[in-house]
């Protein structure tokens, strides 16, 4: 028997491969996209429909209702719904495992998106009060590129998702103000890259995870909630310079008990420190374990802000510092009290990763300073490009240092190139790479 | 064997006279297969040819070799028998396999090498035999289930032609579905 080494499977026509994939459970179906370039989009068979803007809600409901995980010859996982003037608007809805729904809007032409305000209500009973007969409940929803033409349709569709636990809104050009009114079921909210967003009003009761990337908008919250996971990537700077630390206070209280946090240096300097500096370190981030600090690069790296913040984090285990040359930086320099706070040692700090430092001297100084602050044996990794990793090692010198005057710490440390087990060293903060 | 059963057979034949009509199917390599028309009509393609009156009792199938055609005919015969009616049988793969007596037979039927399996898929597609197409496709899916992409590639000799950048792009595009 001749051994078969030909790839006969991939040479089958698309419809047949699609049929084979339809017999696979969602996760396996998705994995087929990695087999080879031929298989890239086969998992996503598309159902194309045309209709009116008003009928979009019904179309999506039916699409979701007909989706049956258990039926091997189930409906396509993707719906491409054309609506609006000249069918120019396209809503692409894709279903994935674990009750996820991805909705992406496009308007065909690259038009300038008109600015709009959006009130997204997830708390309201459907007016017709029909109990949903769908066996598919959307738990995780991704909304991409919603514009002023599509927001009404999307709002109507989304208001039916009573079981929504996680909402992610990305790349909505033209979105100016966003108000989210949600049920206690909503636990996670993510908003990325909405360039015109000026104001964000969150009316949620039990939010546990909040992730934001973009210009800092005016943040308003109606209720207090305790975030476990907060990503405040405001490295692009504030939208409104008059937004001050008093305005930020309610938000500060929501992140006080966070375990995982991403924070920009300028945010700390401008919006947090002024509110808490008078407390002399009594305002603590008691639960913070994992911190990603985004620093701006200015001439001569100044670690005062970082160190002051670290003194407020007694439980910190992992620290990631990224120097982003494009990050917004505060024009004023703040002075920090040199008074030692109650908890000045970091008893639980185990790992530090420094990314993007352009000056090796600054990098080394900070690394050594952190080593002094820690109690345990620290693993410090540095990288400029994310690929070459260096780790900090102690160097034993047999000669005394000649010139002691300008050196604050004896330089018996240096960074060596790490050629060993990269996997062990490839730690990343939970918010990196999103 | 006993005279009573012979008479039963004869009377059945008289009742279902129209079902003894035969057609001849000719494979790509020139071999002819004579089958009951009702069995041949398990294939929607052949059914349309016969109903359109273009049959002339010999139907050429240039896309199917004799080896595959004989297997396909075996499948159709078995499923037609099991259905026991003059309508084409409808095999549903959504039903519980323990209630379907054909399941064991089907499982044995698809225990063939990959070449043959894919040829059966193509033949079932060309001849439009839904039950056979679903059976063979599901068999391939079962060979893929639970395996990593690399394992699937090894099973089917698929070459990974993604560049690392392309693969990262696909991963990023579909990241939301993995989270």
Coordinates of C-alpha atoms in Angstrom, one line a residue:
Chain A
X1 CA 0.0 0.0 0.0
X2 CA 1.5 3.3 -1.1
X3 CA 1.7 5.8 1.7
X4 CA -0.6 8.8 0.9
X5 CA 1.2 12.1 1.4
X6 CA -1.0 14.2 -0.6
X7 CA -3.4 16.7 0.9
X8 CA -6.6 15.5 -0.6
X9 CA -8.8 17.1 2.0
X10 CA -7.9 20.7 1.2
X11 CA -8.6 20.1 -2.5
X12 CA -12.3 19.4 -1.8
X13 CA -14.6 22.2 -2.8
X14 CA -15.5 25.0 -0.4
X15 CA -19.1 23.9 0.2
X16 CA -18.0 20.4 1.2
X17 CA -15.3 21.7 3.6
X18 CA -17.9 24.0 5.0
X19 CA -20.2 21.1 5.5
X20 CA -17.5 19.1 7.3
X21 CA -16.8 22.1 9.5
X22 CA -20.4 22.4 10.4
X23 CA -20.2 19.1 12.1
X24 CA -17.6 20.4 14.5
X25 CA -18.3 22.1 17.8
X26 CA -17.6 25.9 17.7
X27 CA -14.2 25.8 19.2
X28 CA -12.9 23.2 16.8
X29 CA -14.5 24.9 13.9
X30 CA -12.7 28.1 14.8
X31 CA -9.4 26.3 15.1
X32 CA -9.6 25.1 11.4
X33 CA -8.8 28.7 10.4
X34 CA -5.2 28.0 11.4
X35 CA -4.7 24.9 9.3
X36 CA -3.6 26.7 6.2
X37 CA -4.4 29.8 4.2
X38 CA -7.0 27.8 2.3
X39 CA -8.9 27.2 5.6
X40 CA -8.8 30.8 6.8
X41 CA -12.4 31.8 6.4
X42 CA -14.2 28.4 5.9
X43 CA -15.4 28.2 9.4
X44 CA -17.5 31.3 8.8
X45 CA -20.1 30.4 6.3
X46 CA -22.1 33.5 5.6
X47 CA -25.8 34.0 5.2
X48 CA -26.6 37.1 3.2
X49 CA -29.8 39.1 3.7
X50 CA -31.2 42.4 2.7
X51 CA -33.7 44.4 4.5
X52 CA -34.8 47.6 6.2
X53 CA -33.3 49.3 9.2
X54 CA -36.4 48.5 11.2
X55 CA -36.3 44.8 10.3
X56 CA -32.7 44.5 11.4
X57 CA -33.8 43.6 14.9
X58 CA -36.1 40.8 13.8
X59 CA -33.4 39.5 11.4
X60 CA -30.8 39.2 14.1
X61 CA -33.3 37.7 16.6
X62 CA -34.2 35.0 14.1
X63 CA -30.6 34.4 13.2
X64 CA -29.9 33.8 16.9
X65 CA -33.0 31.7 17.5
X66 CA -32.1 29.4 14.6
X67 CA -28.6 28.9 15.8
X68 CA -28.6 25.6 17.5
X69 CA -25.3 24.3 19.0
X70 CA -26.5 20.7 19.0
X71 CA -27.7 20.5 15.5
X72 CA -24.9 19.4 13.2
X73 CA -26.4 21.0 10.1
X74 CA -27.0 24.2 11.9
X75 CA -27.5 27.6 10.4
X76 CA -24.5 29.5 9.3
X77 CA -22.5 31.2 12.1
X78 CA -22.4 34.5 10.2
X79 CA -25.1 36.8 9.1
X80 CA -24.4 39.7 6.6
X81 CA -27.4 42.0 6.8
X82 CA -27.6 44.8 4.3
X83 CA -29.8 47.8 5.2
X84 CA -30.3 51.5 4.9
X85 CA -30.2 53.7 1.9
X86 CA -29.2 51.8 -1.1
X87 CA -28.3 48.8 1.2
X88 CA -25.1 50.6 1.8
X89 CA -24.9 49.7 5.5
X90 CA -23.8 46.2 6.3
X91 CA -24.2 44.6 9.7
X92 CA -22.0 41.5 10.0
X93 CA -23.0 39.3 12.9
X94 CA -20.9 36.3 13.9
X95 CA -21.5 33.7 16.6
X96 CA -18.8 32.0 18.5
X97 CA -18.5 29.5 21.3
X98 CA -19.6 30.4 24.8
X99 CA -22.5 32.6 23.7
X100 CA -20.4 35.2 22.1
X101 CA -21.8 37.5 19.5
X102 CA -19.7 39.9 17.4
X103 CA -21.4 42.7 15.5
X104 CA -19.5 44.8 13.1
X105 CA -21.0 47.7 11.1
X106 CA -19.6 49.1 7.8
X107 CA -21.0 51.8 5.6
X108 CA -19.2 50.8 2.4
X109 CA -17.9 54.2 1.5
X110 CA -15.2 55.8 3.6
X111 CA -17.4 58.6 4.7
X112 CA -16.6 61.0 7.5
X113 CA -18.7 59.7 10.4
X114 CA -21.1 62.3 11.8
X115 CA -20.7 62.8 15.5
X116 CA -23.5 61.3 17.6
X117 CA -24.5 60.5 21.1
X118 CA -25.5 57.1 22.2
X119 CA -27.6 55.8 25.0
X120 CA -27.3 52.1 25.4
X121 CA -29.9 50.6 27.6
X122 CA -29.4 47.0 28.6
X123 CA -31.9 47.1 31.4
X124 CA -35.2 47.5 29.7
X125 CA -37.8 44.8 29.1
X126 CA -38.7 44.5 25.5
X127 CA -41.9 46.6 24.9
X128 CA -43.7 43.7 23.3
X129 CA -42.8 41.6 26.3
X130 CA -42.4 38.4 24.4
X131 CA -40.4 35.8 26.2
X132 CA -37.5 34.9 24.2
X133 CA -37.8 31.5 22.7
X134 CA -34.2 31.5 21.6
X135 CA -32.0 28.9 23.1
X136 CA -29.1 31.1 22.3
X137 CA -28.5 33.7 25.0
X138 CA -25.8 36.3 24.2
X139 CA -23.5 36.6 27.2
X140 CA -20.6 38.4 25.5
X141 CA -21.1 41.1 22.9
X142 CA -18.6 42.8 20.7
X143 CA -19.7 46.0 18.9
X144 CA -17.4 47.3 16.3
X145 CA -17.7 50.5 14.2
X146 CA -21.2 51.5 15.2
X147 CA -22.0 54.8 13.6
X148 CA -24.7 57.4 13.7
X149 CA -26.7 55.6 11.0
X150 CA -26.7 52.2 12.7
X151 CA -26.9 53.1 16.4
X152 CA -30.6 52.9 16.6
X153 CA -30.8 49.5 15.1
X154 CA -28.0 48.2 17.3
X155 CA -29.6 49.7 20.4
X156 CA -32.9 47.9 19.6
X157 CA -31.0 44.6 19.0
X158 CA -28.9 45.0 22.2
X159 CA -31.8 45.9 24.4
X160 CA -33.1 42.3 24.0
X161 CA -29.9 40.8 25.5
X162 CA -31.0 40.4 29.0
X163 CA -28.3 38.0 30.0
X164 CA -25.4 40.1 28.8
X165 CA -22.4 39.8 31.1
X166 CA -19.6 41.3 29.0
X167 CA -19.7 44.2 26.6
X168 CA -17.0 45.4 24.4
X169 CA -17.3 48.5 22.2
X170 CA -14.5 49.3 19.8
X171 CA -13.6 51.7 17.1
X172 CA -16.8 53.7 16.9
X173 CA -15.9 56.8 15.0
X174 CA -18.0 59.8 15.6
X175 CA -19.2 58.5 19.0
X176 CA -19.2 61.6 21.1
X177 CA -21.1 60.7 24.3
X178 CA -21.9 57.3 25.5
X179 CA -24.3 56.4 28.3
X180 CA -24.5 52.8 29.4
X181 CA -27.5 51.8 31.5
X182 CA -27.2 48.2 32.4
X183 CA -28.6 45.4 34.6
X184 CA -26.6 44.0 37.5
X185 CA -25.7 41.1 35.2
X186 CA -23.2 43.2 33.3
X187 CA -19.8 42.5 34.9
X188 CA -17.4 43.6 32.3
X189 CA -17.1 46.7 30.1
X190 CA -14.4 47.4 27.6
X191 CA -14.2 50.5 25.4
X192 CA -11.3 50.8 23.0
X193 CA -10.2 53.3 20.4
X194 CA -13.3 55.5 20.0
X195 CA -11.4 58.7 19.0
X196 CA -14.2 61.3 19.4
X197 CA -15.5 60.1 22.8
X198 CA -15.8 63.0 25.1
X199 CA -18.1 61.8 27.8
X200 CA -18.8 58.4 29.3
X201 CA -21.6 57.9 31.7
X202 CA -21.8 54.5 33.4
X203 CA -24.9 53.5 35.2
X204 CA -24.0 50.0 36.3
X205 CA -24.4 48.4 39.6
X206 CA -22.0 45.5 39.7
X207 CA -19.3 46.2 37.2
X208 CA -16.2 44.2 38.1
X209 CA -14.0 44.8 35.1
X210 CA -13.5 48.1 33.2
X211 CA -11.0 48.5 30.4
X212 CA -10.5 51.7 28.5
X213 CA -8.1 52.7 25.8
X214 CA -8.1 56.1 24.2
X215 CA -8.3 59.8 25.2
X216 CA -9.6 60.3 28.7
X217 CA -13.2 61.3 28.5
X218 CA -15.3 63.0 31.2
X219 CA -16.1 60.0 33.3
X220 CA -19.3 59.9 35.2
X221 CA -20.7 57.1 37.3
X222 CA -24.1 56.9 38.8
X223 CA -23.5 54.2 41.4
X224 CA -20.4 53.0 43.1
X225 CA -19.0 49.7 42.1
X226 CA -15.8 47.9 43.1
X227 CA -13.6 47.0 40.1
X228 CA -11.4 44.0 40.3
X229 CA -9.8 44.6 37.0
X230 CA -9.2 48.1 35.7
X231 CA -7.3 49.2 32.6
X232 CA -7.0 52.9 32.3
X233 CA -4.9 53.3 29.2
X234 CA -5.2 57.0 28.8
X235 CA -1.8 57.5 27.3
X236 CA -3.2 59.6 24.6
X237 CA -4.0 62.3 27.1
X238 CA -7.1 64.0 28.4
X239 CA -9.9 65.1 26.1
X240 CA -10.7 68.0 28.4
X241 CA -8.0 69.7 30.3
X242 CA -10.4 71.1 32.8
X243 CA -11.3 67.6 34.0
X244 CA -9.5 67.5 37.4
X245 CA -8.8 65.3 40.3
X246 CA -12.1 66.2 42.0
X247 CA -14.0 65.0 38.9
X248 CA -12.0 61.9 38.9
X249 CA -12.6 61.0 42.6
X250 CA -15.7 58.8 42.1
X251 CA -13.7 56.8 39.6
X252 CA -10.7 56.6 41.9
X253 CA -12.9 55.0 44.5
X254 CA -14.0 52.3 42.0
X255 CA -10.4 51.3 41.4
X256 CA -9.3 51.4 45.0
X257 CA -9.8 47.7 45.5
X258 CA -8.6 46.5 42.2
X259 CA -6.3 43.5 41.9
X260 CA -5.2 44.1 38.4
X261 CA -4.5 47.7 37.2
X262 CA -3.1 49.6 34.3
X263 CA -2.4 53.2 35.0
X264 CA -0.6 56.0 33.2
X265 CA 1.9 58.2 35.1
X266 CA 0.2 61.4 34.1
X267 CA -3.1 60.2 35.3
X268 CA -1.6 59.5 38.7
X269 CA 0.1 62.9 38.8
X270 CA -2.8 65.0 37.7
X271 CA -5.9 63.2 38.8
X272 CA -5.0 60.9 41.7
X273 CA -2.1 62.3 43.7
X274 CA -3.7 65.8 44.3
X275 CA -6.6 64.1 46.0
X276 CA -4.6 61.8 48.2
X277 CA -1.3 63.4 48.9
X278 CA -2.6 65.1 52.1
X279 CA -3.4 61.6 53.5
X280 CA 0.3 60.8 53.7
X281 CA 0.0 57.4 52.3
X282 CA -3.1 56.3 54.2
X283 CA -5.0 55.9 51.0
X284 CA -3.8 52.4 49.9
X285 CA -4.5 50.1 47.1
X286 CA -4.8 47.1 49.4
X287 CA -5.6 44.4 46.9
X288 CA -3.4 45.4 44.0
X289 CA -1.3 42.5 42.9
X290 CA -0.5 43.2 39.2
X291 CA 0.3 46.7 38.0
X292 CA 1.1 48.0 34.5
X293 CA 2.6 51.5 34.7
X294 CA 2.7 53.4 31.5
X295 CA 5.3 56.1 31.7
X296 CA 6.1 58.9 29.3
X297 CA 9.7 59.5 28.3
X298 CA 11.1 62.8 29.2
X299 CA 14.7 63.8 29.4
X300 CA 16.2 62.1 32.4
X301 CA 13.8 59.4 33.7
X302 CA 12.3 60.4 36.9
X303 CA 10.9 57.6 39.0
X304 CA 9.5 59.7 41.8
X305 CA 5.9 59.3 40.7
X306 CA 6.2 55.5 40.3
X307 CA 7.9 55.1 43.7
X308 CA 5.3 57.2 45.4
X309 CA 2.6 55.0 43.9
X310 CA 4.3 51.8 44.8
X311 CA 4.4 52.8 48.4
X312 CA 0.6 52.7 48.3
X313 CA 0.6 49.1 47.1
X314 CA 1.5 46.8 49.9
X315 CA 0.3 43.6 48.2
X316 CA 1.9 44.1 44.9
X317 CA 3.4 40.9 43.3
X318 CA 4.1 41.9 39.7
X319 CA 5.1 45.2 38.2
X320 CA 5.4 46.1 34.6
X321 CA 6.8 49.4 33.5
X322 CA 6.5 50.5 29.9
X323 CA 8.1 53.7 28.7
X324 CA 6.1 54.9 25.7
X325 CA 7.7 57.8 23.9
X326 CA 4.3 58.8 22.4
X327 CA 2.5 58.9 25.7
X328 CA 1.1 62.2 27.0
X329 CA 3.1 63.8 29.6
X330 CA 2.3 66.4 32.2
X331 CA 3.8 69.8 31.7
X332 CA 4.1 70.5 35.4
X333 CA 6.4 68.6 37.6
X334 CA 4.8 67.5 40.9
X335 CA 6.8 67.2 44.0
X336 CA 6.5 64.1 46.1
X337 CA 6.9 64.0 49.8
X338 CA 10.0 62.2 50.9
X339 CA 8.4 61.1 54.1
X340 CA 8.4 57.4 54.3
X341 CA 4.9 56.0 54.3
X342 CA 3.7 53.2 56.6
X343 CA 4.4 50.4 54.2
X344 CA 7.6 51.4 52.5
X345 CA 8.7 47.9 51.6
X346 CA 7.1 45.7 48.9
X347 CA 6.9 42.4 50.7
X348 CA 5.2 40.4 48.0
X349 CA 6.9 41.8 44.9
X350 CA 8.4 38.9 42.9
X351 CA 8.6 40.0 39.2
X352 CA 9.4 43.3 37.5
X353 CA 9.5 43.8 33.8
X354 CA 10.8 47.0 32.2
X355 CA 9.8 47.7 28.6
X356 CA 11.0 50.4 26.2
X357 CA 13.6 52.2 28.2
X358 CA 15.8 54.1 25.8
X359 CA 18.5 54.9 28.3
X360 CA 20.3 51.9 29.9
X361 CA 21.5 53.9 32.8
X362 CA 18.0 55.0 33.8
X363 CA 16.8 51.4 33.4
X364 CA 19.5 50.1 35.7
X365 CA 18.9 52.8 38.3
X366 CA 15.3 52.0 38.5
X367 CA 15.9 48.3 38.6
X368 CA 18.3 48.7 41.5
X369 CA 16.0 51.0 43.3
X370 CA 13.2 48.5 43.0
X371 CA 15.5 45.7 44.3
X372 CA 16.1 47.8 47.4
X373 CA 12.3 48.3 47.9
X374 CA 11.6 44.6 47.7
X375 CA 11.9 42.1 50.4
X376 CA 11.9 38.9 48.4
X377 CA 14.4 37.9 45.7
X378 CA 13.3 39.8 42.7
X379 CA 13.3 38.7 39.1
X380 CA 13.8 41.8 37.0
X381 CA 13.5 41.5 33.2
X382 CA 14.2 44.3 30.8
X383 CA 13.5 44.5 27.1
X384 CA 13.5 47.3 24.5
X385 CA 11.8 45.6 21.7
X386 CA 9.9 42.7 23.4
X387 CA 12.2 40.1 21.8
X388 CA 15.6 40.5 23.5
X389 CA 15.2 39.8 27.1
X390 CA 17.7 40.8 29.7
X391 CA 17.6 40.0 33.3
X392 CA 19.2 41.6 36.3
X393 CA 22.0 39.8 38.0
X394 CA 24.3 40.7 40.9
X395 CA 27.9 41.1 40.0
X396 CA 30.5 40.6 42.6
X397 CA 33.3 43.2 42.4
X398 CA 36.6 42.7 44.1
X399 CA 37.8 46.2 43.6
X400 CA 36.3 49.1 45.6
X401 CA 34.5 51.7 43.6
X402 CA 36.9 54.6 42.8
X403 CA 34.6 57.5 42.5
X404 CA 31.8 57.3 45.1
X405 CA 30.5 60.8 45.0
X406 CA 28.0 60.8 42.1
X407 CA 26.8 57.2 42.6
X408 CA 23.8 56.8 44.9
X409 CA 23.8 53.0 44.8
X410 CA 26.8 50.9 44.3
X411 CA 26.6 49.5 40.9
X412 CA 27.0 45.9 41.7
X413 CA 24.2 44.9 39.4
X414 CA 23.9 44.7 35.7
X415 CA 21.6 43.4 33.0
X416 CA 22.7 40.3 31.1
X417 CA 21.2 38.9 28.0
X418 CA 18.9 36.0 28.7
X419 CA 19.4 33.0 26.5
X420 CA 17.8 30.5 28.7
X421 CA 14.2 29.4 29.0
X422 CA 12.3 32.3 27.3
X423 CA 9.0 30.9 28.3
X424 CA 9.6 31.4 31.9
X425 CA 10.6 35.0 31.3
X426 CA 7.8 35.8 28.9
X427 CA 5.5 37.2 31.6
X428 CA 3.1 39.8 30.5
X429 CA 0.5 41.9 32.3
X430 CA -3.0 40.7 31.8
X431 CA -3.8 43.9 29.8
X432 CA -0.9 43.8 27.5
X433 CA -1.6 42.7 24.0
X434 CA -5.3 43.5 24.0
Chain B
X1 CA -38.2 -22.9 0.3
X2 CA -41.7 -24.2 1.2
X3 CA -44.3 -23.7 -1.4
X4 CA -46.2 -21.3 0.8
X5 CA -43.4 -18.8 1.0
X6 CA -42.8 -19.0 -2.8
X7 CA -46.4 -17.9 -3.4
X8 CA -45.9 -15.0 -1.0
X9 CA -42.8 -13.9 -3.0
X10 CA -44.7 -14.1 -6.2
X11 CA -47.6 -12.1 -5.0
X12 CA -45.3 -9.4 -3.7
X13 CA -43.7 -9.2 -7.0
X14 CA -47.0 -8.8 -8.7
X15 CA -48.0 -6.0 -6.3
X16 CA -44.8 -4.0 -6.7
X17 CA -44.3 -4.7 -10.4
X18 CA -43.1 -1.2 -11.2
X19 CA -40.2 -1.5 -8.8
X20 CA -38.4 -4.2 -10.7
X21 CA -37.6 -1.6 -13.4
X22 CA -33.9 -1.4 -13.8
X23 CA -31.4 1.2 -14.9
X24 CA -27.8 0.8 -15.9
X25 CA -25.2 3.1 -14.5
X26 CA -21.9 3.4 -16.3
X27 CA -18.8 4.4 -14.4
X28 CA -16.0 6.6 -15.8
X29 CA -13.9 3.6 -16.6
X30 CA -16.6 2.0 -18.7
X31 CA -18.0 -0.6 -16.3
X32 CA -21.8 -1.0 -16.2
X33 CA -23.9 -1.6 -13.1
X34 CA -27.5 -2.7 -13.3
X35 CA -29.6 -1.6 -10.4
X36 CA -33.3 -1.2 -9.4
X37 CA -34.6 2.1 -10.5
X38 CA -35.8 2.8 -6.9
X39 CA -32.3 2.2 -5.5
X40 CA -30.7 4.5 -8.2
X41 CA -33.2 7.2 -7.3
X42 CA -31.6 7.6 -3.9
X43 CA -29.4 9.9 -5.9
X44 CA -31.3 13.1 -6.6
X45 CA -29.1 13.7 -9.7
X46 CA -30.1 10.4 -11.2
X47 CA -33.7 10.9 -10.1
X48 CA -33.9 14.1 -12.2
X49 CA -32.2 12.5 -15.2
X50 CA -34.8 9.6 -15.1
X51 CA -37.8 12.0 -14.5
X52 CA -36.7 14.2 -17.3
X53 CA -36.8 11.1 -19.6
X54 CA -33.2 11.4 -20.6
X55 CA -32.3 8.0 -19.3
X56 CA -32.5 5.6 -22.1
X57 CA -31.9 3.1 -19.4
X58 CA -28.1 3.7 -19.4
X59 CA -26.8 6.7 -17.4
X60 CA -23.1 7.6 -17.8
X61 CA -21.4 8.9 -14.7
X62 CA -18.1 10.3 -15.9
X63 CA -17.1 11.6 -12.5
X64 CA -17.3 8.3 -10.6
X65 CA -15.0 5.3 -11.0
X66 CA -16.3 1.8 -10.8
X67 CA -14.7 1.1 -7.4
X68 CA -16.5 4.0 -5.9
X69 CA -19.7 3.5 -7.8
X70 CA -20.0 0.0 -6.6
X71 CA -19.7 1.2 -3.0
X72 CA -22.3 3.9 -3.5
X73 CA -24.7 1.4 -5.0
X74 CA -24.1 -0.8 -1.9
X75 CA -25.0 2.2 0.3
X76 CA -28.1 3.0 -1.6
X77 CA -29.3 -0.6 -1.6
X78 CA -28.8 -1.0 2.1
X79 CA -30.6 2.2 2.9
X80 CA -33.4 1.6 0.5
X81 CA -34.0 -1.8 2.0
X82 CA -34.0 -0.5 5.5
X83 CA -36.5 2.2 4.6
X84 CA -38.8 -0.5 3.2
X85 CA -40.8 2.0 1.2
X86 CA -40.9 3.1 -2.4
X87 CA -40.0 6.7 -1.4
X88 CA -36.3 7.6 -1.2
X89 CA -35.1 7.0 2.4
X90 CA -34.3 10.0 4.5
X91 CA -31.5 9.4 6.9
X92 CA -31.3 11.8 9.7
X93 CA -28.1 12.2 11.6
X94 CA -29.7 14.3 14.2
X95 CA -31.5 11.2 15.6
X96 CA -30.1 9.2 18.5
X97 CA -27.8 6.6 17.0
X98 CA -29.0 3.8 19.3
X99 CA -32.5 4.0 17.8
X100 CA -31.1 3.8 14.2
X101 CA -30.3 0.2 13.2
X102 CA -28.2 1.3 10.2
X103 CA -25.7 3.1 12.4
X104 CA -23.5 0.1 12.9
X105 CA -23.5 -0.7 9.2
X106 CA -22.7 2.9 8.3
X107 CA -19.8 2.9 10.7
X108 CA -18.3 -0.2 9.1
X109 CA -19.1 1.3 5.6
X110 CA -16.9 4.3 6.2
X111 CA -13.9 2.4 7.6
X112 CA -11.9 3.0 4.5
X113 CA -8.7 4.8 3.6
X114 CA -8.7 8.6 3.1
X115 CA -8.5 8.3 -0.7
X116 CA -11.7 6.3 -0.8
X117 CA -13.4 8.4 1.8
X118 CA -12.8 11.6 -0.2
X119 CA -13.8 9.9 -3.4
X120 CA -17.1 8.9 -1.7
X121 CA -17.6 12.5 -0.6
X122 CA -17.2 13.8 -4.1
X123 CA -19.4 11.1 -5.5
X124 CA -22.1 11.7 -2.9
X125 CA -21.9 15.4 -3.7
X126 CA -22.0 14.9 -7.5
X127 CA -24.9 12.4 -7.2
X128 CA -26.6 14.4 -4.6
X129 CA -27.1 11.7 -2.0
X130 CA -27.7 13.6 1.2
X131 CA -27.4 10.7 3.6
X132 CA -24.1 9.5 2.2
X133 CA -22.7 13.0 2.0
X134 CA -23.6 13.7 5.7
X135 CA -22.2 10.3 6.8
X136 CA -18.9 10.8 5.0
X137 CA -18.5 14.5 6.0
X138 CA -19.3 13.6 9.6
X139 CA -16.7 10.9 9.5
X140 CA -14.0 13.4 8.4
X141 CA -15.2 15.8 11.1
X142 CA -14.8 13.1 13.7
X143 CA -11.3 12.6 12.5
X144 CA -10.7 16.3 13.3
X145 CA -12.5 16.6 16.5
X146 CA -10.4 17.1 19.6
X147 CA -7.2 17.6 17.7
X148 CA -4.9 20.6 17.6
X149 CA -4.3 22.2 14.2
X150 CA -0.9 20.6 14.0
X151 CA -2.4 17.1 14.7
X152 CA -5.0 17.7 12.1
X153 CA -2.4 18.8 9.6
X154 CA -0.5 15.6 10.3
X155 CA -3.5 13.4 9.8
X156 CA -4.4 14.9 6.5
X157 CA -1.0 16.0 5.3
X158 CA -2.0 19.6 5.1
X159 CA 0.9 22.0 4.6
X160 CA 1.0 25.1 6.8
X161 CA 1.6 27.9 4.4
X162 CA 1.0 30.7 6.8
X163 CA 3.8 33.2 7.4
X164 CA 4.1 34.0 11.1
X165 CA 2.7 37.5 10.4
X166 CA -0.3 36.0 8.6
X167 CA -1.0 33.6 11.4
X168 CA -0.8 36.4 13.9
X169 CA -3.2 38.4 11.8
X170 CA -5.7 35.6 11.7
X171 CA -5.3 35.1 15.4
X172 CA -5.9 38.8 16.0
X173 CA -9.0 39.0 13.8
X174 CA -10.5 36.0 15.6
X175 CA -9.2 36.9 19.0
X176 CA -12.6 38.0 20.2
X177 CA -13.9 34.5 19.6
X178 CA -11.1 32.9 21.6
X179 CA -11.4 35.1 24.6

